[in-house]
């Protein structure tokens, strides 16, 4: 017996005309013809722009918005984002090459992440990128490379806070962590930064990711400012920048409610005047990945076969876990839940059935939808996975089983 799974709230972000999903101002079926083959990812340029506008409407105007490009490093997407945001956050030498290819000025690019190689550090220092230092050892290497290059490296200290971001999908601060320098060790590090004559910019305090609770984010903001002010007292000059992290989540699964962005913005407006007493001229940065790009992207595969096994219908598609690990549930989910999925060329069909959508890989993990109620699909139909603009292709094991890599288009 098949047990139907909980359903998603209707997804309002893409329009439908007739039976067909619209993206980038055209029907999905036409886009599929243009792309020429499935599977592919499509990212909607207008939706990216709208999302930044939404943030600008709700956040105080003095907040600088950075794009954490690991969420979606497709060069065309990063180029587009570079025209909209105030900075780009990178986490590798490869991302740095893409970021520096955009019009974004290097001092507005910041590089976080443990285990930066000497090559990564040299390239970043030479380019004038801000290095978010993850440890004292990294600081010492940066100083050596800076002296060798006769450049004063731009640095910030990534702080491992002494609190956690509550109800966050992924905690990246608090307790022992491989990220950042434990808050209590920062004063000594600041002494050393002075001795090494590094060009100190400020602090980067990132506590977590995928948070849908405004109250938790507000709480983290308050604690982050308090911590930054406490640490800033150990530096003789003003802080140039303070990156207060991001962590704004998006709804993926049934029952999840949208983050109340207005509440987060209101709270910032309420607390900033106080913060300004201690940090009058500090540039305050919020860095976001998925919140900016996830909802603008879809993953599209084609039904190769309809198959029945002991009363259950399987739609076997040409796409799967090798392109979209997150939708298969294997990108850090504890209990597998369905991403929102639809048959993109039958959006208004009356006839529905409960099916599982699977991919071509020889593992039961290759599951894009587990017993979902979808429009009754035929061979050749287009299966759409929504909320796929972040942590999609670049976060998937594309070499696994040697199928062709999915295409990506910005429309
Ligand atoms: C991954 C990461 C982000 C982006 O996280 P999202 O959940 O996509 O917003 C931002 N900052 C840092 C330091 C990260 O490691």
Coordinates of C-alpha atoms and ligand atoms in Angstrom, one line a residue:
X1 CA 0.0 0.0 0.0
X2 CA 1.3 3.4 -0.9
X3 CA 1.1 6.1 1.8
X4 CA 0.7 9.6 0.3
X5 CA 3.3 12.1 1.7
X6 CA 2.4 15.5 3.0
X7 CA 2.0 18.1 0.2
X8 CA 3.6 21.4 -0.3
X9 CA 1.7 24.7 -0.1
X10 CA 1.1 26.0 -3.7
X11 CA 4.2 27.6 -5.1
X12 CA 3.3 31.0 -6.3
X13 CA 6.7 32.1 -7.6
X14 CA 6.4 30.9 -11.2
X15 CA 3.6 31.7 -13.5
X16 CA 1.6 29.2 -15.4
X17 CA -0.1 29.7 -18.8
X18 CA -2.5 27.0 -20.0
X19 CA -0.9 23.9 -18.7
X20 CA 2.7 25.1 -18.9
X21 CA 5.0 26.5 -16.4
X22 CA 6.6 29.8 -17.5
X23 CA 10.2 30.7 -16.9
X24 CA 12.3 33.6 -18.2
X25 CA 9.2 34.9 -20.0
X26 CA 8.6 31.7 -22.0
X27 CA 6.9 28.4 -21.7
X28 CA 9.0 25.7 -20.2
X29 CA 8.4 23.4 -23.2
X30 CA 9.9 26.1 -25.5
X31 CA 12.9 26.6 -23.2
X32 CA 13.5 22.8 -23.2
X33 CA 13.5 22.9 -27.1
X34 CA 16.0 25.7 -27.0
X35 CA 18.3 24.1 -24.5
X36 CA 18.2 21.1 -26.8
X37 CA 18.5 18.3 -24.2
X38 CA 17.5 17.4 -20.7
X39 CA 18.3 17.5 -17.9
X40 CA 19.0 21.1 -17.3
X41 CA 18.9 23.8 -14.6
X42 CA 17.2 27.1 -15.5
X43 CA 17.7 30.2 -13.4
X44 CA 15.3 33.1 -13.8
X45 CA 17.1 36.4 -14.1
X46 CA 14.1 38.6 -13.2
X47 CA 13.5 36.5 -10.1
X48 CA 17.0 37.1 -8.9
X49 CA 16.6 40.8 -9.4
X50 CA 13.2 40.8 -7.6
X51 CA 14.7 38.9 -4.6
X52 CA 17.4 41.6 -4.1
X53 CA 14.7 44.3 -4.4
X54 CA 12.7 42.5 -1.7
X55 CA 15.6 42.5 0.6
X56 CA 16.4 46.2 -0.1
X57 CA 12.8 47.0 0.7
X58 CA 12.9 45.3 4.1
X59 CA 16.4 45.8 5.4
X60 CA 17.7 49.1 6.6
X61 CA 19.4 51.0 3.7
X62 CA 22.7 51.1 5.5
X63 CA 23.0 47.3 5.3
X64 CA 25.3 46.1 2.6
X65 CA 24.2 42.9 0.9
X66 CA 26.8 40.3 -0.2
X67 CA 26.2 37.3 -2.4
X68 CA 27.8 34.1 -1.0
X69 CA 28.5 32.5 -4.4
X70 CA 29.0 29.0 -3.3
X71 CA 25.2 28.7 -3.3
X72 CA 25.3 29.1 -7.1
X73 CA 28.7 29.7 -8.8
X74 CA 27.4 29.6 -12.4
X75 CA 29.4 32.4 -13.9
X76 CA 26.4 34.0 -15.7
X77 CA 24.5 34.0 -12.3
X78 CA 27.4 35.5 -10.5
X79 CA 27.8 38.2 -13.2
X80 CA 24.1 39.1 -12.8
X81 CA 24.3 39.1 -9.0
X82 CA 27.4 41.3 -9.2
X83 CA 25.3 44.1 -10.8
X84 CA 22.7 43.9 -7.9
X85 CA 24.6 43.4 -4.6
X86 CA 27.4 45.2 -2.7
X87 CA 29.9 42.5 -2.5
X88 CA 30.7 38.8 -3.2
X89 CA 31.7 36.3 -0.7
X90 CA 33.9 33.5 -2.0
X91 CA 35.2 30.3 -0.5
X92 CA 37.8 29.0 -2.9
X93 CA 40.4 30.0 -5.5
X94 CA 38.1 28.9 -8.2
X95 CA 35.3 31.1 -6.9
X96 CA 37.7 33.9 -6.7
X97 CA 38.5 33.7 -10.4
X98 CA 34.8 33.9 -11.3
X99 CA 34.2 36.8 -8.8
X100 CA 37.1 38.8 -10.1
X101 CA 35.8 38.4 -13.6
X102 CA 32.7 40.5 -12.6
X103 CA 32.8 44.3 -12.3
X104 CA 32.8 43.9 -8.5
X105 CA 35.9 45.7 -7.0
X106 CA 38.3 43.3 -5.3
X107 CA 38.1 45.0 -1.9
X108 CA 34.4 44.1 -2.0
X109 CA 35.2 40.4 -2.5
X110 CA 35.8 38.5 0.7
X111 CA 37.3 35.0 1.0
X112 CA 36.2 32.8 3.9
X113 CA 36.8 29.1 4.6
X114 CA 39.3 26.9 6.4
X115 CA 42.3 25.3 4.7
X116 CA 43.2 28.1 2.2
X117 CA 46.3 27.1 0.3
X118 CA 49.3 29.4 0.0
X119 CA 48.3 29.7 -3.7
X120 CA 44.8 30.8 -2.7
X121 CA 46.2 33.3 -0.2
X122 CA 48.8 34.7 -2.7
X123 CA 46.2 35.2 -5.4
X124 CA 43.8 36.9 -3.0
X125 CA 46.5 39.2 -1.5
X126 CA 47.7 40.1 -4.9
X127 CA 44.2 40.9 -6.1
X128 CA 43.3 42.9 -2.9
X129 CA 40.6 40.6 -1.8
X130 CA 39.7 40.6 1.9
X131 CA 40.8 37.5 3.7
X132 CA 38.5 36.3 6.4
X133 CA 41.1 34.6 8.6
X134 CA 40.0 31.3 10.1
X135 CA 42.9 30.7 12.4
X136 CA 46.0 32.2 13.9
X137 CA 48.1 29.9 11.7
X138 CA 46.4 31.3 8.6
X139 CA 47.2 34.8 9.9
X140 CA 50.9 34.0 10.2
X141 CA 51.0 32.5 6.6
X142 CA 49.2 35.6 5.3
X143 CA 51.7 37.9 6.9
X144 CA 54.6 35.9 5.3
X145 CA 53.1 36.0 1.9
X146 CA 52.2 39.7 2.2
X147 CA 55.9 40.5 3.0
X148 CA 57.1 38.4 0.1
X149 CA 54.7 40.2 -2.2
X150 CA 55.3 43.6 -0.6
X151 CA 51.6 44.1 -0.2
X152 CA 49.8 44.8 3.1
X153 CA 47.1 42.0 3.1
X154 CA 43.5 43.1 3.7
X155 CA 42.2 40.9 6.5
X156 CA 39.2 40.3 8.7
X157 CA 38.9 37.9 11.6
X158 CA 36.3 35.3 11.3
X159 CA 35.0 34.8 14.8
X160 CA 33.6 31.6 16.1
X161 CA 31.0 33.1 18.4
X162 CA 30.2 32.0 21.9
X163 CA 26.6 31.5 21.0
X164 CA 24.6 29.4 18.4
X165 CA 22.1 30.4 15.8
X166 CA 19.0 28.6 17.2
X167 CA 16.8 26.5 14.9
X168 CA 19.3 26.8 12.1
X169 CA 19.5 24.0 9.4
X170 CA 23.3 24.0 9.7
X171 CA 25.1 25.4 12.6
X172 CA 28.4 27.0 11.8
X173 CA 29.3 28.7 15.0
X174 CA 29.3 28.1 18.8
X175 CA 31.1 25.4 20.6
X176 CA 34.2 23.9 19.0
X177 CA 34.3 24.5 15.2
X178 CA 36.6 24.3 12.3
X179 CA 35.4 27.7 11.3
X180 CA 36.7 30.9 12.7
X181 CA 38.7 31.8 15.7
X182 CA 37.1 31.2 19.1
X183 CA 35.8 34.6 20.4
X184 CA 37.9 34.5 23.6
X185 CA 41.1 34.2 21.5
X186 CA 40.4 37.2 19.3
X187 CA 41.9 39.9 21.6
X188 CA 45.3 38.2 21.5
X189 CA 45.0 37.8 17.8
X190 CA 44.3 41.5 17.3
X191 CA 47.5 42.3 19.2
X192 CA 49.3 40.1 16.7
X193 CA 47.6 41.7 13.7
X194 CA 49.0 45.0 14.9
X195 CA 52.5 43.6 15.2
X196 CA 52.3 42.0 11.7
X197 CA 51.0 45.2 10.2
X198 CA 48.1 43.6 8.4
X199 CA 45.4 45.9 7.0
X200 CA 42.7 45.0 9.4
X201 CA 39.1 45.5 8.2
X202 CA 36.9 44.0 10.9
X203 CA 35.0 40.9 11.9
X204 CA 33.1 38.2 10.2
X205 CA 30.7 36.5 12.5
X206 CA 28.7 33.7 10.8
X207 CA 26.6 31.5 13.0
X208 CA 24.5 29.3 10.7
X209 CA 22.4 28.7 7.6
X210 CA 18.9 27.8 6.4
X211 CA 16.9 29.5 9.2
X212 CA 13.2 30.2 8.8
X213 CA 12.6 31.7 12.3
X214 CA 12.8 35.5 12.4
X215 CA 13.1 35.4 16.2
X216 CA 16.2 33.2 16.0
X217 CA 17.8 35.5 13.4
X218 CA 16.9 38.6 15.5
X219 CA 18.4 37.0 18.5
X220 CA 21.6 36.1 16.6
X221 CA 21.8 39.7 15.3
X222 CA 21.6 41.1 18.8
X223 CA 24.3 38.8 20.1
X224 CA 26.5 39.3 17.1
X225 CA 26.5 43.1 17.5
X226 CA 27.2 42.7 21.2
X227 CA 30.1 40.4 20.6
X228 CA 31.5 42.6 17.8
X229 CA 31.3 45.7 20.1
X230 CA 33.0 43.8 22.9
X231 CA 35.8 42.6 20.5
X232 CA 36.2 46.0 18.8
X233 CA 37.2 47.5 22.2
X234 CA 40.5 45.6 21.7
X235 CA 41.3 47.3 18.5
X236 CA 42.6 50.9 18.6
X237 CA 40.9 52.2 15.5
X238 CA 37.3 52.0 14.2
X239 CA 36.1 48.8 12.5
X240 CA 35.8 49.3 8.8
X241 CA 33.5 46.3 8.3
X242 CA 31.4 44.0 10.3
X243 CA 29.9 41.0 8.5
X244 CA 27.0 39.7 10.7
X245 CA 26.4 36.6 8.6
X246 CA 23.2 35.7 7.0
X247 CA 21.5 32.3 7.4
X248 CA 18.1 33.5 5.9
X249 CA 16.4 30.2 4.9
X250 CA 13.8 29.4 2.3
X251 CA 10.9 26.9 2.5
X252 CA 11.8 23.6 0.9
X253 CA 9.5 21.1 2.6
X254 CA 5.7 20.7 3.3
X255 CA 4.7 22.7 6.4
X256 CA 7.6 25.1 6.3
X257 CA 6.7 28.7 6.5
X258 CA 8.5 31.6 4.9
X259 CA 10.9 33.6 6.9
X260 CA 9.3 36.8 8.1
X261 CA 11.8 39.2 6.4
X262 CA 9.8 42.3 7.5
X263 CA 10.3 41.3 11.2
X264 CA 14.1 40.8 10.7
X265 CA 14.3 44.2 9.0
X266 CA 12.2 45.9 11.7
X267 CA 14.4 44.5 14.4
X268 CA 17.6 45.7 12.7
X269 CA 16.1 49.2 12.4
X270 CA 15.3 49.0 16.1
X271 CA 18.7 48.0 17.3
X272 CA 21.0 49.8 14.8
X273 CA 20.8 53.2 16.4
X274 CA 22.3 51.7 19.6
X275 CA 24.9 49.8 17.6
X276 CA 25.9 53.0 15.9
X277 CA 26.9 54.6 19.2
X278 CA 29.8 52.1 19.4
X279 CA 30.4 51.5 15.6
X280 CA 29.5 54.8 14.0
X281 CA 31.1 54.3 10.6
X282 CA 31.4 50.5 10.3
X283 CA 30.0 49.0 7.1
X284 CA 27.5 46.4 8.2
X285 CA 27.3 43.4 5.8
X286 CA 24.8 40.6 5.5
X287 CA 25.9 37.7 3.4
X288 CA 23.3 35.5 1.7
X289 CA 23.5 32.5 -0.6
X290 CA 20.4 30.5 -0.9
X291 CA 18.0 33.2 0.0
X292 CA 19.1 35.2 -3.0
X293 CA 19.1 32.4 -5.6
X294 CA 17.4 29.2 -4.6
X295 CA 13.8 30.1 -5.5
X296 CA 14.8 31.5 -8.9
X297 CA 16.0 28.1 -10.1
X298 CA 14.4 24.9 -11.3
X299 CA 15.9 21.5 -12.3
X300 CA 14.2 19.9 -15.3
X301 CA 14.4 16.3 -16.3
X302 CA 12.4 14.2 -18.8
X303 CA 10.3 11.1 -18.2
X304 CA 12.0 8.2 -19.9
X305 CA 9.6 5.6 -18.7
X306 CA 6.6 4.9 -16.6
X307 CA 7.0 1.8 -14.6
X308 CA 4.8 -0.1 -12.2
X309 CA 6.0 -2.3 -9.4
X310 CA 3.6 -4.0 -7.0
X311 CA 1.0 -1.2 -7.3
X312 CA 3.4 1.7 -7.2
X313 CA 4.1 4.0 -10.1
X314 CA 7.6 5.1 -10.8
X315 CA 8.4 7.9 -13.3
X316 CA 12.0 7.1 -14.4
X317 CA 13.7 10.2 -15.6
X318 CA 17.0 11.2 -17.1
X319 CA 17.9 13.3 -14.1
X320 CA 18.6 12.5 -10.5
X321 CA 21.0 12.5 -7.6
X322 CA 24.1 13.0 -9.7
X323 CA 22.8 16.5 -10.7
X324 CA 20.7 17.3 -7.7
X325 CA 22.0 15.7 -4.5
X326 CA 19.9 18.0 -2.3
X327 CA 16.6 17.1 -3.8
X328 CA 17.4 13.4 -3.4
X329 CA 17.7 14.1 0.3
X330 CA 21.3 13.1 0.6
X331 CA 22.8 16.6 1.1
X332 CA 22.7 16.6 4.9
X333 CA 19.0 15.8 5.5
X334 CA 18.4 13.6 8.5
X335 CA 14.9 12.4 7.3
X336 CA 14.3 12.5 3.6
X337 CA 11.5 14.9 2.5
X338 CA 10.3 15.9 -0.9
X339 CA 11.3 19.1 -2.6
X340 CA 8.4 20.7 -4.4
X341 CA 8.0 18.9 -7.7
X342 CA 5.6 19.3 -10.6
X343 CA 5.0 18.0 -14.1
X344 CA 6.0 21.3 -15.9
X345 CA 3.8 20.7 -19.0
X346 CA 0.7 19.6 -17.1
X347 CA 0.5 22.2 -14.4
X348 CA -3.4 22.4 -14.4
X349 CA -4.1 18.8 -15.3
X350 CA -7.1 17.3 -13.4
X351 CA -5.9 13.8 -13.5
X352 CA -3.4 13.1 -10.7
X353 CA -1.7 10.1 -9.3
X354 CA 0.7 9.3 -6.5
X355 CA 4.1 8.4 -8.0
X356 CA 7.7 8.3 -7.1
X357 CA 10.2 10.1 -9.4
X358 CA 13.5 8.3 -9.7
X359 CA 16.7 8.8 -11.7
X360 CA 18.9 6.6 -13.8
X361 CA 21.4 5.7 -11.1
X362 CA 21.7 2.2 -9.8
X363 CA 21.0 3.1 -6.2
X364 CA 17.7 3.5 -4.3
X365 CA 19.0 6.8 -3.1
X366 CA 18.3 8.2 -6.5
X367 CA 14.9 9.6 -5.7
X368 CA 13.6 13.0 -6.7
X369 CA 10.1 12.5 -5.3
X370 CA 8.8 9.9 -3.0
X371 CA 5.2 9.0 -3.4
X372 CA 4.0 12.5 -4.3
X373 CA 0.7 13.4 -5.9
X374 CA 1.5 14.8 -9.3
X375 CA -0.3 15.3 -12.6
X376 CA -0.5 12.0 -14.4
X377 CA 2.6 12.0 -16.6
X378 CA 3.5 10.4 -19.8
X379 CA 6.9 9.5 -21.4
X380 CA 8.5 12.7 -22.6
X381 CA 6.9 15.0 -20.0
X382 CA 9.1 17.4 -18.1
X383 CA 9.6 16.9 -14.3
X384 CA 10.4 20.1 -12.5
X385 CA 12.1 20.3 -9.2
X386 CA 11.6 23.8 -7.6
X387 CA 13.7 25.6 -5.1
X388 CA 16.7 24.4 -7.0
X389 CA 18.7 27.6 -7.7
X390 CA 21.1 27.0 -4.8
X391 CA 23.3 24.0 -3.9
X392 CA 22.2 22.2 -7.0
X393 CA 24.6 21.1 -9.7
X394 CA 27.8 22.4 -8.0
X395 CA 26.8 20.5 -4.8
X396 CA 26.2 17.2 -6.6
X397 CA 28.4 14.1 -7.4
X398 CA 28.3 14.7 -11.2
X399 CA 30.9 12.0 -12.0
X400 CA 28.9 9.2 -10.2
X401 CA 27.8 6.7 -12.9
X402 CA 29.2 8.7 -15.8
X403 CA 26.0 10.2 -17.1
X404 CA 26.2 13.5 -19.0
X405 CA 26.4 16.6 -16.8
X406 CA 23.3 18.7 -16.7
X407 CA 23.3 22.0 -18.6
X408 CA 22.6 25.3 -16.9
X409 CA 20.9 28.3 -18.4
X410 CA 20.2 31.8 -17.1
X411 CA 17.0 33.1 -18.7
Ligands
LIG1 C1 27.7 28.8 3.0 C2 28.0 30.1 3.6 C3 27.1 31.1 3.3 C4 25.8 30.9 2.5 O1 24.8 30.2 3.2 P1 23.3 30.2 2.7 O2 22.6 29.2 3.6 O3 23.4 29.7 1.2 O4 22.8 31.6 2.8 C5 27.4 32.4 3.8 N1 28.5 32.6 4.5 C6 29.4 31.6 4.8 C7 30.6 31.9 5.6 C8 29.1 30.3 4.3 O5 30.0 29.3 4.6

